[in-house]
CSV table of C-alpha atoms in Angstrom, one decimal:
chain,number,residue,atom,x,y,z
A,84,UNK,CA,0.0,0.0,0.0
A,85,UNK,CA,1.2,3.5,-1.1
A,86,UNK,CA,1.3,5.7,1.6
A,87,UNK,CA,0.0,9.8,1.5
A,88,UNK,CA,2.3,11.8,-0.8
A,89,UNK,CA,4.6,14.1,1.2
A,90,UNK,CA,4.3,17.5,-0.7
A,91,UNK,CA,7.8,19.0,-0.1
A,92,UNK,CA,9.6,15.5,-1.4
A,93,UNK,CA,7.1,16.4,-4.8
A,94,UNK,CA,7.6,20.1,-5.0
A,95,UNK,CA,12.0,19.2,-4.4
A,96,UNK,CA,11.5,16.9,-7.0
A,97,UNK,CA,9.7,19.4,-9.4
A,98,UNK,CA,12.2,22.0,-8.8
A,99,UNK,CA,15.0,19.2,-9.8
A,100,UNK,CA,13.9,18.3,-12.9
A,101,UNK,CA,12.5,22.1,-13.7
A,102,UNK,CA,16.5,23.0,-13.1
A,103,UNK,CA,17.5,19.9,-15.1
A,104,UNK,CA,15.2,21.2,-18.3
A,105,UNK,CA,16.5,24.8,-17.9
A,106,UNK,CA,20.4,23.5,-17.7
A,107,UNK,CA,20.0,21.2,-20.8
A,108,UNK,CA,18.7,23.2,-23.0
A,109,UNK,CA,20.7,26.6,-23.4
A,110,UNK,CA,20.1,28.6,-26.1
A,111,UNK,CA,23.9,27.9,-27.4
A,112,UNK,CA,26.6,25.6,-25.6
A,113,UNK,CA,28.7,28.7,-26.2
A,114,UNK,CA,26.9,31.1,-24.2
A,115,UNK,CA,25.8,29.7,-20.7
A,116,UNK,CA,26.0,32.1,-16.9
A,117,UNK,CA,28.9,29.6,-14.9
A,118,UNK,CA,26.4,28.2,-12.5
A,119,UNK,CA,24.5,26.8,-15.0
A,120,UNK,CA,27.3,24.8,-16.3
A,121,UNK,CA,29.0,21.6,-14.8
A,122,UNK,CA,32.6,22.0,-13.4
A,123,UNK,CA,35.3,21.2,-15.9
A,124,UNK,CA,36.2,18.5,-13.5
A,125,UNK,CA,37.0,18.2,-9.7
A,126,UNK,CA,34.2,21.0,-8.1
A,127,UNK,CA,30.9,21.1,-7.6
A,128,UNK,CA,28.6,23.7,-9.3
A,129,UNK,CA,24.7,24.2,-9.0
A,130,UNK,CA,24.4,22.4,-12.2
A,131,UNK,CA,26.0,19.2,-10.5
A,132,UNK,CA,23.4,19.1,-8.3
A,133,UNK,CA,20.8,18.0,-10.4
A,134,UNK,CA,21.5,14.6,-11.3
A,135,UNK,CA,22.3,13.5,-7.8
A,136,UNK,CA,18.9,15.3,-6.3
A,137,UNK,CA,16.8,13.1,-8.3
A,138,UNK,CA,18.8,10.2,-7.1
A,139,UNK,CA,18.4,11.0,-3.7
A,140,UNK,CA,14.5,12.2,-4.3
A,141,UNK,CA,14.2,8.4,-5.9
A,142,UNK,CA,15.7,7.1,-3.0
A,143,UNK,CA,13.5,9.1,-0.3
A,144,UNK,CA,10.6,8.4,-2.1
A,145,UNK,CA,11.4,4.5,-1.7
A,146,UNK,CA,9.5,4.2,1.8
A,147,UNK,CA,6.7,6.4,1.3
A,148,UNK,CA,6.0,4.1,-1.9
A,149,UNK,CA,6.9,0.5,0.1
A,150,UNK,CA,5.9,1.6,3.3
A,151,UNK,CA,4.9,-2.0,4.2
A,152,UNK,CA,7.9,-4.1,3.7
A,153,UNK,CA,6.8,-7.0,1.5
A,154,UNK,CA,9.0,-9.1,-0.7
A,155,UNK,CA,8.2,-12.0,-2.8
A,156,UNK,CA,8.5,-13.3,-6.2
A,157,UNK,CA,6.0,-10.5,-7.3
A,158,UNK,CA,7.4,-7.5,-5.8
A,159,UNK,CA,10.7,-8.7,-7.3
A,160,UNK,CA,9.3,-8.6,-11.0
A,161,UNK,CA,7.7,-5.1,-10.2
A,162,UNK,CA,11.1,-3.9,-9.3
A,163,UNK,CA,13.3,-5.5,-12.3
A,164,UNK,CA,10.2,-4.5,-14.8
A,165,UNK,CA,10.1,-0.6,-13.3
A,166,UNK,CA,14.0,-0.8,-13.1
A,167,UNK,CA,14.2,-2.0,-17.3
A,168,UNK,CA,11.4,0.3,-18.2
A,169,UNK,CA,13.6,3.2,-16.4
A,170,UNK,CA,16.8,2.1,-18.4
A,171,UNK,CA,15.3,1.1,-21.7
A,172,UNK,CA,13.6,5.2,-21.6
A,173,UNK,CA,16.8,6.6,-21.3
A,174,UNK,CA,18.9,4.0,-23.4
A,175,UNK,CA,16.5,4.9,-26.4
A,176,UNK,CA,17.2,8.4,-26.3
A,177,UNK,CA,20.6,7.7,-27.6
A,178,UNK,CA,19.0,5.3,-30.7
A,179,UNK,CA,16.2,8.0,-31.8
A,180,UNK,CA,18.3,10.0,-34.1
A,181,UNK,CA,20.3,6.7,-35.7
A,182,UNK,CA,17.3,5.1,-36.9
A,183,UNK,CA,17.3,4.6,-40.5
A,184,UNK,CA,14.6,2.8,-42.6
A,185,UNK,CA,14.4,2.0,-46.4
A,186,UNK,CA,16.6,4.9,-47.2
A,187,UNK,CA,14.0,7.6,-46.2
A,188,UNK,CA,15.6,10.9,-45.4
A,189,UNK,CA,13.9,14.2,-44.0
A,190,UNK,CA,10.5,14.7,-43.2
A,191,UNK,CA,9.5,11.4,-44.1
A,192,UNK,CA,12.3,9.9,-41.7
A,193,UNK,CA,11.3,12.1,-39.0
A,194,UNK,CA,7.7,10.5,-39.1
A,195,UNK,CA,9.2,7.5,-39.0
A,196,UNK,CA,11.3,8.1,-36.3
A,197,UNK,CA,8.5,9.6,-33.9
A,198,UNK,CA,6.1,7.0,-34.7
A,199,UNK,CA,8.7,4.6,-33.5
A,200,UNK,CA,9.1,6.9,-30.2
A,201,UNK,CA,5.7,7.5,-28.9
A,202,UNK,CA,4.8,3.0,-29.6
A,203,UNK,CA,8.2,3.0,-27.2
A,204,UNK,CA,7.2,5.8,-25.3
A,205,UNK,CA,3.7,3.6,-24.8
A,206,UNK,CA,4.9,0.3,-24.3
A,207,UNK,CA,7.3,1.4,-21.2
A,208,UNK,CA,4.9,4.3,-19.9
A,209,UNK,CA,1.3,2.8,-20.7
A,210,UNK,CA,-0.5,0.9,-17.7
A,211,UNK,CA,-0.4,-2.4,-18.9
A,212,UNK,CA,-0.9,-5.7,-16.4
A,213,UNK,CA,2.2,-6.6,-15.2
A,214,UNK,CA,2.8,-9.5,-17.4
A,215,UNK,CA,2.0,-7.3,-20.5
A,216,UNK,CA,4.7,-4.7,-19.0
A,217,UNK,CA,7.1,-7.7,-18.5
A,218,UNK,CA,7.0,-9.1,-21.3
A,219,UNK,CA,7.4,-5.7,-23.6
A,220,UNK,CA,10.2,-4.2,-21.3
A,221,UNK,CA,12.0,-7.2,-21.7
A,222,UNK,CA,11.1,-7.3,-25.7
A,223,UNK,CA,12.4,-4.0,-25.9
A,224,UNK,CA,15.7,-4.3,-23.7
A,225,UNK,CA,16.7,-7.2,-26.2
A,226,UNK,CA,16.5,-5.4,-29.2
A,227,UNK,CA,18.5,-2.6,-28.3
A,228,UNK,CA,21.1,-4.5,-26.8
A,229,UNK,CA,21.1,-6.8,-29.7
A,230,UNK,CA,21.1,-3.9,-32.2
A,231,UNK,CA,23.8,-1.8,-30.1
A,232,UNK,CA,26.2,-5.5,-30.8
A,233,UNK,CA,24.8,-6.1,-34.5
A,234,UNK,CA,27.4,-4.6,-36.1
A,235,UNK,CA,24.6,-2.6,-38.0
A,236,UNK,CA,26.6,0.2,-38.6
A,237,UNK,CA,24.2,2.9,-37.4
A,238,UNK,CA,24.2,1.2,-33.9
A,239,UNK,CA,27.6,0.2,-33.9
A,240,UNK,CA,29.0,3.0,-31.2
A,241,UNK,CA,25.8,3.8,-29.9
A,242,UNK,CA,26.1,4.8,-25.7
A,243,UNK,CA,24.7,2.8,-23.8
A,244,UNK,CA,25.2,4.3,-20.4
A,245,UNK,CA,23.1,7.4,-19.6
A,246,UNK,CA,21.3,9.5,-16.8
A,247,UNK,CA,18.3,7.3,-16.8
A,248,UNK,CA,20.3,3.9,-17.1
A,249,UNK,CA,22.2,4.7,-13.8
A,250,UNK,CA,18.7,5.8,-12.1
A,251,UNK,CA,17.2,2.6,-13.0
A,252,UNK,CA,20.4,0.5,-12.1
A,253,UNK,CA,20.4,2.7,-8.7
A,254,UNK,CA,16.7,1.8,-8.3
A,255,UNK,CA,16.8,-1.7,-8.7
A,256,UNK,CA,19.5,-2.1,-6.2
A,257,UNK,CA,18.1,0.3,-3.5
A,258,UNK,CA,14.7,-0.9,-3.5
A,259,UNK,CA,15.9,-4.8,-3.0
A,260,UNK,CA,18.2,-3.3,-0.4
A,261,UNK,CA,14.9,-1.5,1.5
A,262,UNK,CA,12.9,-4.1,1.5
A,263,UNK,CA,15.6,-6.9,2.6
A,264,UNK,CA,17.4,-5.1,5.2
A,265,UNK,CA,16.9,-2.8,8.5
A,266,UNK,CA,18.5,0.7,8.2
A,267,UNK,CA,21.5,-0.2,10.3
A,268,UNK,CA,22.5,-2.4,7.2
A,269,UNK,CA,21.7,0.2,4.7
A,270,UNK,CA,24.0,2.6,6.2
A,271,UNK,CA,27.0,-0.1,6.7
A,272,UNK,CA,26.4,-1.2,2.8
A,273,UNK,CA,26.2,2.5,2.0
A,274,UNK,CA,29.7,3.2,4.1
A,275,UNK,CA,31.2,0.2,2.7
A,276,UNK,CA,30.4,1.4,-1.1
A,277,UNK,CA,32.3,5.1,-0.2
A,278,UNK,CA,34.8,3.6,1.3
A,279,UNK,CA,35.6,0.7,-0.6
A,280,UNK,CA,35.2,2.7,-4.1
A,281,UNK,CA,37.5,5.6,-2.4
A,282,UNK,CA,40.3,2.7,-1.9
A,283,UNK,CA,40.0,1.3,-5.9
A,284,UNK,CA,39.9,4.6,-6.7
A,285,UNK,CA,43.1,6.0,-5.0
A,286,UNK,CA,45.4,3.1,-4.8
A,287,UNK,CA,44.4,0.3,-7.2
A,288,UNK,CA,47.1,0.9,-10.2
A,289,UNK,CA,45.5,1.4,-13.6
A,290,UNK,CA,46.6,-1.0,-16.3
A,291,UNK,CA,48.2,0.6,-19.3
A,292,UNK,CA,48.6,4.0,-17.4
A,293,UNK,CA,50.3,3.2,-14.1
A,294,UNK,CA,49.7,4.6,-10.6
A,295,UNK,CA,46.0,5.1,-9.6
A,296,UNK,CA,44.9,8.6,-10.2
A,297,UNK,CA,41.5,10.8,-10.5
A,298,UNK,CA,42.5,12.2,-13.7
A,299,UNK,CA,40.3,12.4,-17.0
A,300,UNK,CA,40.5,9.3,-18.9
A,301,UNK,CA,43.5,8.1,-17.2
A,302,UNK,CA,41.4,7.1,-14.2
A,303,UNK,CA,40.5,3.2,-13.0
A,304,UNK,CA,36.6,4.3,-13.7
A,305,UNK,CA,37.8,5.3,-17.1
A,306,UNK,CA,39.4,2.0,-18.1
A,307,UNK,CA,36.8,-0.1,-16.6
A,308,UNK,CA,34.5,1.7,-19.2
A,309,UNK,CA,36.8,1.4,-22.2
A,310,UNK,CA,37.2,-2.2,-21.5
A,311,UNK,CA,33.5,-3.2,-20.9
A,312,UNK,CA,31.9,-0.5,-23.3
A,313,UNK,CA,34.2,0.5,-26.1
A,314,UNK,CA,32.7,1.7,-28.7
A,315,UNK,CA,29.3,2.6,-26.6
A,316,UNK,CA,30.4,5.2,-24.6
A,317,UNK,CA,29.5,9.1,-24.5
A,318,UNK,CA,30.4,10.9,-28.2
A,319,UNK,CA,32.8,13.5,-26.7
A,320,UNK,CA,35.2,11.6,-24.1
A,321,UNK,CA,34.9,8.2,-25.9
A,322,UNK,CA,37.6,6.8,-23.7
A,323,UNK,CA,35.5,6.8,-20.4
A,324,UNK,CA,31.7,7.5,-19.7
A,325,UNK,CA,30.2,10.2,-16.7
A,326,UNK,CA,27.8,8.2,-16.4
A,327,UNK,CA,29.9,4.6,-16.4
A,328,UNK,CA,30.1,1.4,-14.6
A,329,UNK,CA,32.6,1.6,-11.7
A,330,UNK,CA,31.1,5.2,-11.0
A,331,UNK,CA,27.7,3.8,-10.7
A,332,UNK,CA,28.1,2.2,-7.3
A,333,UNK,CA,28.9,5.2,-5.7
A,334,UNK,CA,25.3,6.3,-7.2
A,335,UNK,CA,23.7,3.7,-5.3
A,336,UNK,CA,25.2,5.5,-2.2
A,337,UNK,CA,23.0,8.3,-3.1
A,338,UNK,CA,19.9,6.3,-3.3
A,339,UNK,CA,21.1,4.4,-0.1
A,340,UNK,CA,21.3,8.2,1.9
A,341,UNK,CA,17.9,9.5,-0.1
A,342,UNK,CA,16.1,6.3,2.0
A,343,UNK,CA,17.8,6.9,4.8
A,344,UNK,CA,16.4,10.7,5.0
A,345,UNK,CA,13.0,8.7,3.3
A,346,UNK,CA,12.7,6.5,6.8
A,347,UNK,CA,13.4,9.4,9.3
A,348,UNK,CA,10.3,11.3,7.4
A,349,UNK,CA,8.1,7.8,7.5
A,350,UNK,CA,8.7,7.7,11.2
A,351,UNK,CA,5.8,7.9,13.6
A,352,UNK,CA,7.3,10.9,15.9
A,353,UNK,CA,6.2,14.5,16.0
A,354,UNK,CA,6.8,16.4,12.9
A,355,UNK,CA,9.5,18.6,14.6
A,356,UNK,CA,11.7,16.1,16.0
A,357,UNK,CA,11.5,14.6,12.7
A,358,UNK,CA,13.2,18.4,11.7
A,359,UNK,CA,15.7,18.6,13.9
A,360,UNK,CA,16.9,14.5,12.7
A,361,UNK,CA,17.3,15.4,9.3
A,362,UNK,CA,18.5,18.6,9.9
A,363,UNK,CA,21.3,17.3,12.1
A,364,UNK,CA,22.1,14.5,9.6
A,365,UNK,CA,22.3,16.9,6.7
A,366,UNK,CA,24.7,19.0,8.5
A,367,UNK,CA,27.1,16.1,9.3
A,368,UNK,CA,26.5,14.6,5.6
A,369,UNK,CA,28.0,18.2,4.2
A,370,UNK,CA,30.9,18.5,6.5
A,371,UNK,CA,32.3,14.8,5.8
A,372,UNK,CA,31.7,15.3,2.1
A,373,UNK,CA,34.1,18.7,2.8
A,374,UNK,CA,36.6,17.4,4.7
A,375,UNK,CA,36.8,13.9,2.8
A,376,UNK,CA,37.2,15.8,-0.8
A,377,UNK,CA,40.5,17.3,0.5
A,378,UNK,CA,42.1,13.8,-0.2
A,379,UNK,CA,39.3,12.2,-2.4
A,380,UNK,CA,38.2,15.7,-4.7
A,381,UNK,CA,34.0,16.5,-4.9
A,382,UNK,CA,33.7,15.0,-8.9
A,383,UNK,CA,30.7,14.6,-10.6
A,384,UNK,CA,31.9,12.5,-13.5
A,385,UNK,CA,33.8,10.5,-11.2
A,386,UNK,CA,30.8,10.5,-8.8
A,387,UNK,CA,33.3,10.3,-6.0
A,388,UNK,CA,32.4,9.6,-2.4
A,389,UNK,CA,33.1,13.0,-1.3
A,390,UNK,CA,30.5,14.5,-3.8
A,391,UNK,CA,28.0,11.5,-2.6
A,392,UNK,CA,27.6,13.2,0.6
A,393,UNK,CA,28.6,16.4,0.0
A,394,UNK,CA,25.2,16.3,-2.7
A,395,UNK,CA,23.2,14.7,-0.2
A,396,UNK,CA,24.0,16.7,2.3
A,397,UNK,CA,22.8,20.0,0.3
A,398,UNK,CA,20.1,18.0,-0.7
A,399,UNK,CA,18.9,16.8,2.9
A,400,UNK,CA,19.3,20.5,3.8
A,401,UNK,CA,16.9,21.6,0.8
A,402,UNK,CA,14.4,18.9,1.6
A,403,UNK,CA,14.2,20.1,5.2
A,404,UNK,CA,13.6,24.0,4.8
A,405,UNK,CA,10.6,22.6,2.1
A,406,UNK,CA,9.4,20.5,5.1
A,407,UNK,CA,9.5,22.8,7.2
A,408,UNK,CA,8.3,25.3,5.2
A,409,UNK,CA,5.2,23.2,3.4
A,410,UNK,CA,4.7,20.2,6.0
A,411,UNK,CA,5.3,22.0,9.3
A,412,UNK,CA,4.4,25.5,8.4
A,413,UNK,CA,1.7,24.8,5.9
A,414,UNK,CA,2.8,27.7,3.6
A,415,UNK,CA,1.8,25.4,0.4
A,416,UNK,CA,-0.1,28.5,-2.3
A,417,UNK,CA,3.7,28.9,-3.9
A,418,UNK,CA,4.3,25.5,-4.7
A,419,UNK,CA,1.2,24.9,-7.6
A,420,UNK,CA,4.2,25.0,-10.7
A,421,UNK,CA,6.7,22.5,-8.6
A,422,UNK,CA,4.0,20.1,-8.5
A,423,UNK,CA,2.8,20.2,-11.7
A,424,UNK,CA,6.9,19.2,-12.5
A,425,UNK,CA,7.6,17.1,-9.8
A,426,UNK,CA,4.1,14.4,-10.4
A,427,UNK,CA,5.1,13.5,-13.9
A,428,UNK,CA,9.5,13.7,-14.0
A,429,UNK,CA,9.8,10.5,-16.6
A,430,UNK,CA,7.6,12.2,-19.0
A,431,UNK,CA,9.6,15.6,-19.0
A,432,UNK,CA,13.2,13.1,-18.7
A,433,UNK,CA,12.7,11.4,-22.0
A,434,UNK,CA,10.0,13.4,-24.0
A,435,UNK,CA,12.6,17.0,-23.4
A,436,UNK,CA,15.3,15.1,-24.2
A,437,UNK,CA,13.5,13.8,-27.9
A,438,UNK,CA,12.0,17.6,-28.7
A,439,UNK,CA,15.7,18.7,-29.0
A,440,UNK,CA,16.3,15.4,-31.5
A,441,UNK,CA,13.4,16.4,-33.5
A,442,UNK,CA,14.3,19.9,-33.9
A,443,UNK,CA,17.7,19.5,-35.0
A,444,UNK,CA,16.4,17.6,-37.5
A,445,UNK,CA,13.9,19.8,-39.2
A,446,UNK,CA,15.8,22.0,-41.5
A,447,UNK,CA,14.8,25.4,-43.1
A,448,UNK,CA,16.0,28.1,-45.0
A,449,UNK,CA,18.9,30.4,-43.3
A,450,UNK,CA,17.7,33.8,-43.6
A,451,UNK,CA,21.5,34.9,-43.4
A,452,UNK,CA,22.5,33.0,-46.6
A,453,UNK,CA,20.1,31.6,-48.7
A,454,UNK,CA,22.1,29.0,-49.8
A,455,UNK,CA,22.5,27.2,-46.7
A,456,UNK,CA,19.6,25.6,-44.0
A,457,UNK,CA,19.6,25.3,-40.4
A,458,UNK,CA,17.5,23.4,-38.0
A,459,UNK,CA,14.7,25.0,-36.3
A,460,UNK,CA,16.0,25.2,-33.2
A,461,UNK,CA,19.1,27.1,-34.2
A,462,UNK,CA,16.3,29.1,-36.4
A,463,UNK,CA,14.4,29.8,-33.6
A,464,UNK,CA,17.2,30.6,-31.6
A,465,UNK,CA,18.9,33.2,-34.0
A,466,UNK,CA,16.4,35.1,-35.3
A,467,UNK,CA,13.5,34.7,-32.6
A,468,UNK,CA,15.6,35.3,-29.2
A,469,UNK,CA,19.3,36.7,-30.0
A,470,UNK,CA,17.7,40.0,-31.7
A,471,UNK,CA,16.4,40.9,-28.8
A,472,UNK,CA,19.2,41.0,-26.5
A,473,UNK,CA,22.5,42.5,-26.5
A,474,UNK,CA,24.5,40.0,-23.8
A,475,UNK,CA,24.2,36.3,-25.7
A,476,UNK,CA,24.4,34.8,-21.8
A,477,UNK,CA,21.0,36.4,-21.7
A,478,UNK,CA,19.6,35.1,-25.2
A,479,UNK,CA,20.8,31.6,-24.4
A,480,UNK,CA,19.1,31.8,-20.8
A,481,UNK,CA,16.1,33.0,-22.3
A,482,UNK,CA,15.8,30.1,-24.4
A,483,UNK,CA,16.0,28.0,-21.8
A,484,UNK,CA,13.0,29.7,-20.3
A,485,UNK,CA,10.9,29.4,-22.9
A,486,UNK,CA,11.6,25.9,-23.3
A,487,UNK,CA,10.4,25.1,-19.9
A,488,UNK,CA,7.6,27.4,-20.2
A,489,UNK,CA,6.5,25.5,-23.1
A,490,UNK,CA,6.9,22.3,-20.7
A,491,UNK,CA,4.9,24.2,-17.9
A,492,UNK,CA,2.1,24.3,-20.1
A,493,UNK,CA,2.1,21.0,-20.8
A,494,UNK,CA,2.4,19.6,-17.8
A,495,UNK,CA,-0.3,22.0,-16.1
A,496,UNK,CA,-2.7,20.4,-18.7
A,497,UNK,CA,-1.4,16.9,-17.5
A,498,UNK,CA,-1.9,18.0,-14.0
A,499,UNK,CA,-5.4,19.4,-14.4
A,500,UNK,CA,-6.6,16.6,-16.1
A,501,UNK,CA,-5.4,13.8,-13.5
A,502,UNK,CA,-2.8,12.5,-16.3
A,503,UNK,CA,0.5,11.1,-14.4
A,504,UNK,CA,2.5,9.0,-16.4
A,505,UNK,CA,4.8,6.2,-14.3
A,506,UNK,CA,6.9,3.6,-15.3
């Protein structure tokens, strides 16, 4: 049984993914305010917060969804099936603009291509039977692998790690973990992960590169990757992936801390004391992240352990001033466009990350040279937003605003109309 929503976990979570849209999508790479870029490597910046809050909100958000813990054979499948339908979402993303079919080009390949999406789109969002849901997630996780290994040449060096593969890797493992062990073994398996990864990390040597070190690419995450995934690893590093194996279990970490800060809030105490708990463990959470980072550096793409709990413990800290704010103090008329983000985030993960895709593909005459095209977002971009501002930090910002007002919309319809889409 599902137990009551807790407002200030939804309206944290809508303001995550509202910051996510608003950092993807500038209006040019080349023109973007700093904290609205990810650090060039070691340091933490308000962009590399994102990806670890939703981790952590997934994790909190564990209890309040298994409050009674109940495991069997079909609690199992609903895990794996929720878990594949999570990964196979964000492992399409990186097919949709490979797919080629009986040499059609343009338009007509677009169509194509989006028809494609949205029967995907429905077969791992629809609310199917669970066998129904098995049976496609399953389907569709073989064919992707199997095309990814074809040596089809379109799929040949597709990625296959991603932002919503490691959240449904990390979901998979922390919900198994919740539901088969107290708290006091959640936190030693959570301290054993930092720990344990810390040592690979710092003093396991790296084959073909020597000491161990936290450098780009030179790194033991970084050959891990190239080993297991070469060829499928992200475009612009494709040495070593941010999102990769060995980097992953730190991840679970996160999800590991987001339950722990989910079972202080399910507990049956005054709402206060409940307060003070998380307050106090959000504090200690930031300091050990600081204070650990001076030997082991706050790294996003290296997900170190430091940046584990340094992100969880800004994140604990946010979640509590919305508790306190919306849960203890009631003050709840602000929080109407959070909501309306934070009820539907797979929807806004994998449909904001196809829009891009589609527009890049649609080309139309550049008004600047005639003999030349350019795709509508660039279109839209130049001659829509950029006239009408003289700092291009500003016109790229911009663009990013309109892109999630555009989403806002579209998810205040969703909203109104009762329409939440889950995996």
């Amino acid at each position: 049984m599902t137990k009551e929503r807790l407002i200030s976990l939804d309206v944290f979570r809508g303001f995550t993914i509202l910051l996510m849209t608003i950092v993807n999508n500038p209006g040019s790479w080349a023109s973007i305010y700093p904290p609205l870029e990810h650090a060039e490597w070691h340091g933490c910046t308000p962009t590399d917060l994102v990806f670890p809050f939703f981790i952590f909100i997934m994790g909190t958000a564990i209890p309040f969804a298994m409050p009674t813990k109940q495991f069997d054979l079909g609690v199992f499948n609903k895990i794996i099936v929720r878990s594949l339908r999570i990964f196979c979402l964000g492992l399409f993303l990186n097919y949709f603009s490979r797919i080629e079919l009986l040499g059609l080009e343009g338009i007509s390949l677009l169509l194509h291509r989006l028809i494609i999406t949205f029967a995907v789109a429905y077969a791992l969002l629809g609310n199917f039977s669970l066998k129904i849901k098995t049976y496609l997630v399953f389907g569709i996780f073989a064919i992707l692998l199997f095309l990814a290994y074809s040596q089809i040449e379109e799929f040949q060096d597709v990625r296959i790690p991603g932002v919503l593969q490691r959240i449904g890797v990390v979901y998979f493992f922390a919900s198994l973990l919740y539901l088969k062990t107290n708290l006091k073994t959640q936190l030693l398996v959570a301290a054993s992960i930092l720990l344990g990864y810390w040592l690979v990390m710092a003093f396991v040597p790296v084959p073909g590169f020597g000491a161990a070190n936290f450098e780009k690419g030179t790194n033991l995450a970084a050959w891990l990757d190239n080993l297991v995934l070469n060829g499928h690893l992200w475009s612009y590093s494709k040495t070593w992936d941010p999102e990769g194996i060995l980097s992953t279990l730190p991840a679970i970490a996160t999800g590991i801390l987001g339950m722990f800060i989910g079972q202080i809030l399910n507990l049956k105490t005054q709402k206060i004391e409940i307060l003070k708990k998380i307050t106090i463990t959000g504090i200690a959470l930031l300091i050990i992240g600081l204070l650990w980072s001076i030997i082991f550096p706050i790294n996003k793409s290296l997900w170190t352990s430091s940046y584990v709990l340094y992100t969880a413990g800004i994140a604990t800290l946010c979640l509590t001033l919305l508790y306190y704010i919306i849960d203890i103090s009631n003050y709840k008329k602000w929080t109407k466009l959070f909501l309306i983000w934070g009820v539907n985030p797979m929807i806004v993960f994998f449909f904001s990350g196809i829009i891009p895709r589609v527009l890049s593909t649609i080309k139309i005459q550049n008004l600047e040279i005639v003999t030349e095209q350019i795709n509508l977002q660039s279109y839209f971009y130049k001659f829509c937003i950029t006239p009408l501002f003289s700092n291009p930090l500003n016109a790229s910002l911009t663009f990013a605003l309109v892109y999630a007002i555009f989403w806002s919309l579209i998810l205040w319809v969703f909203y109104k109309y009762k329409l939440i889409f889950k995996v």
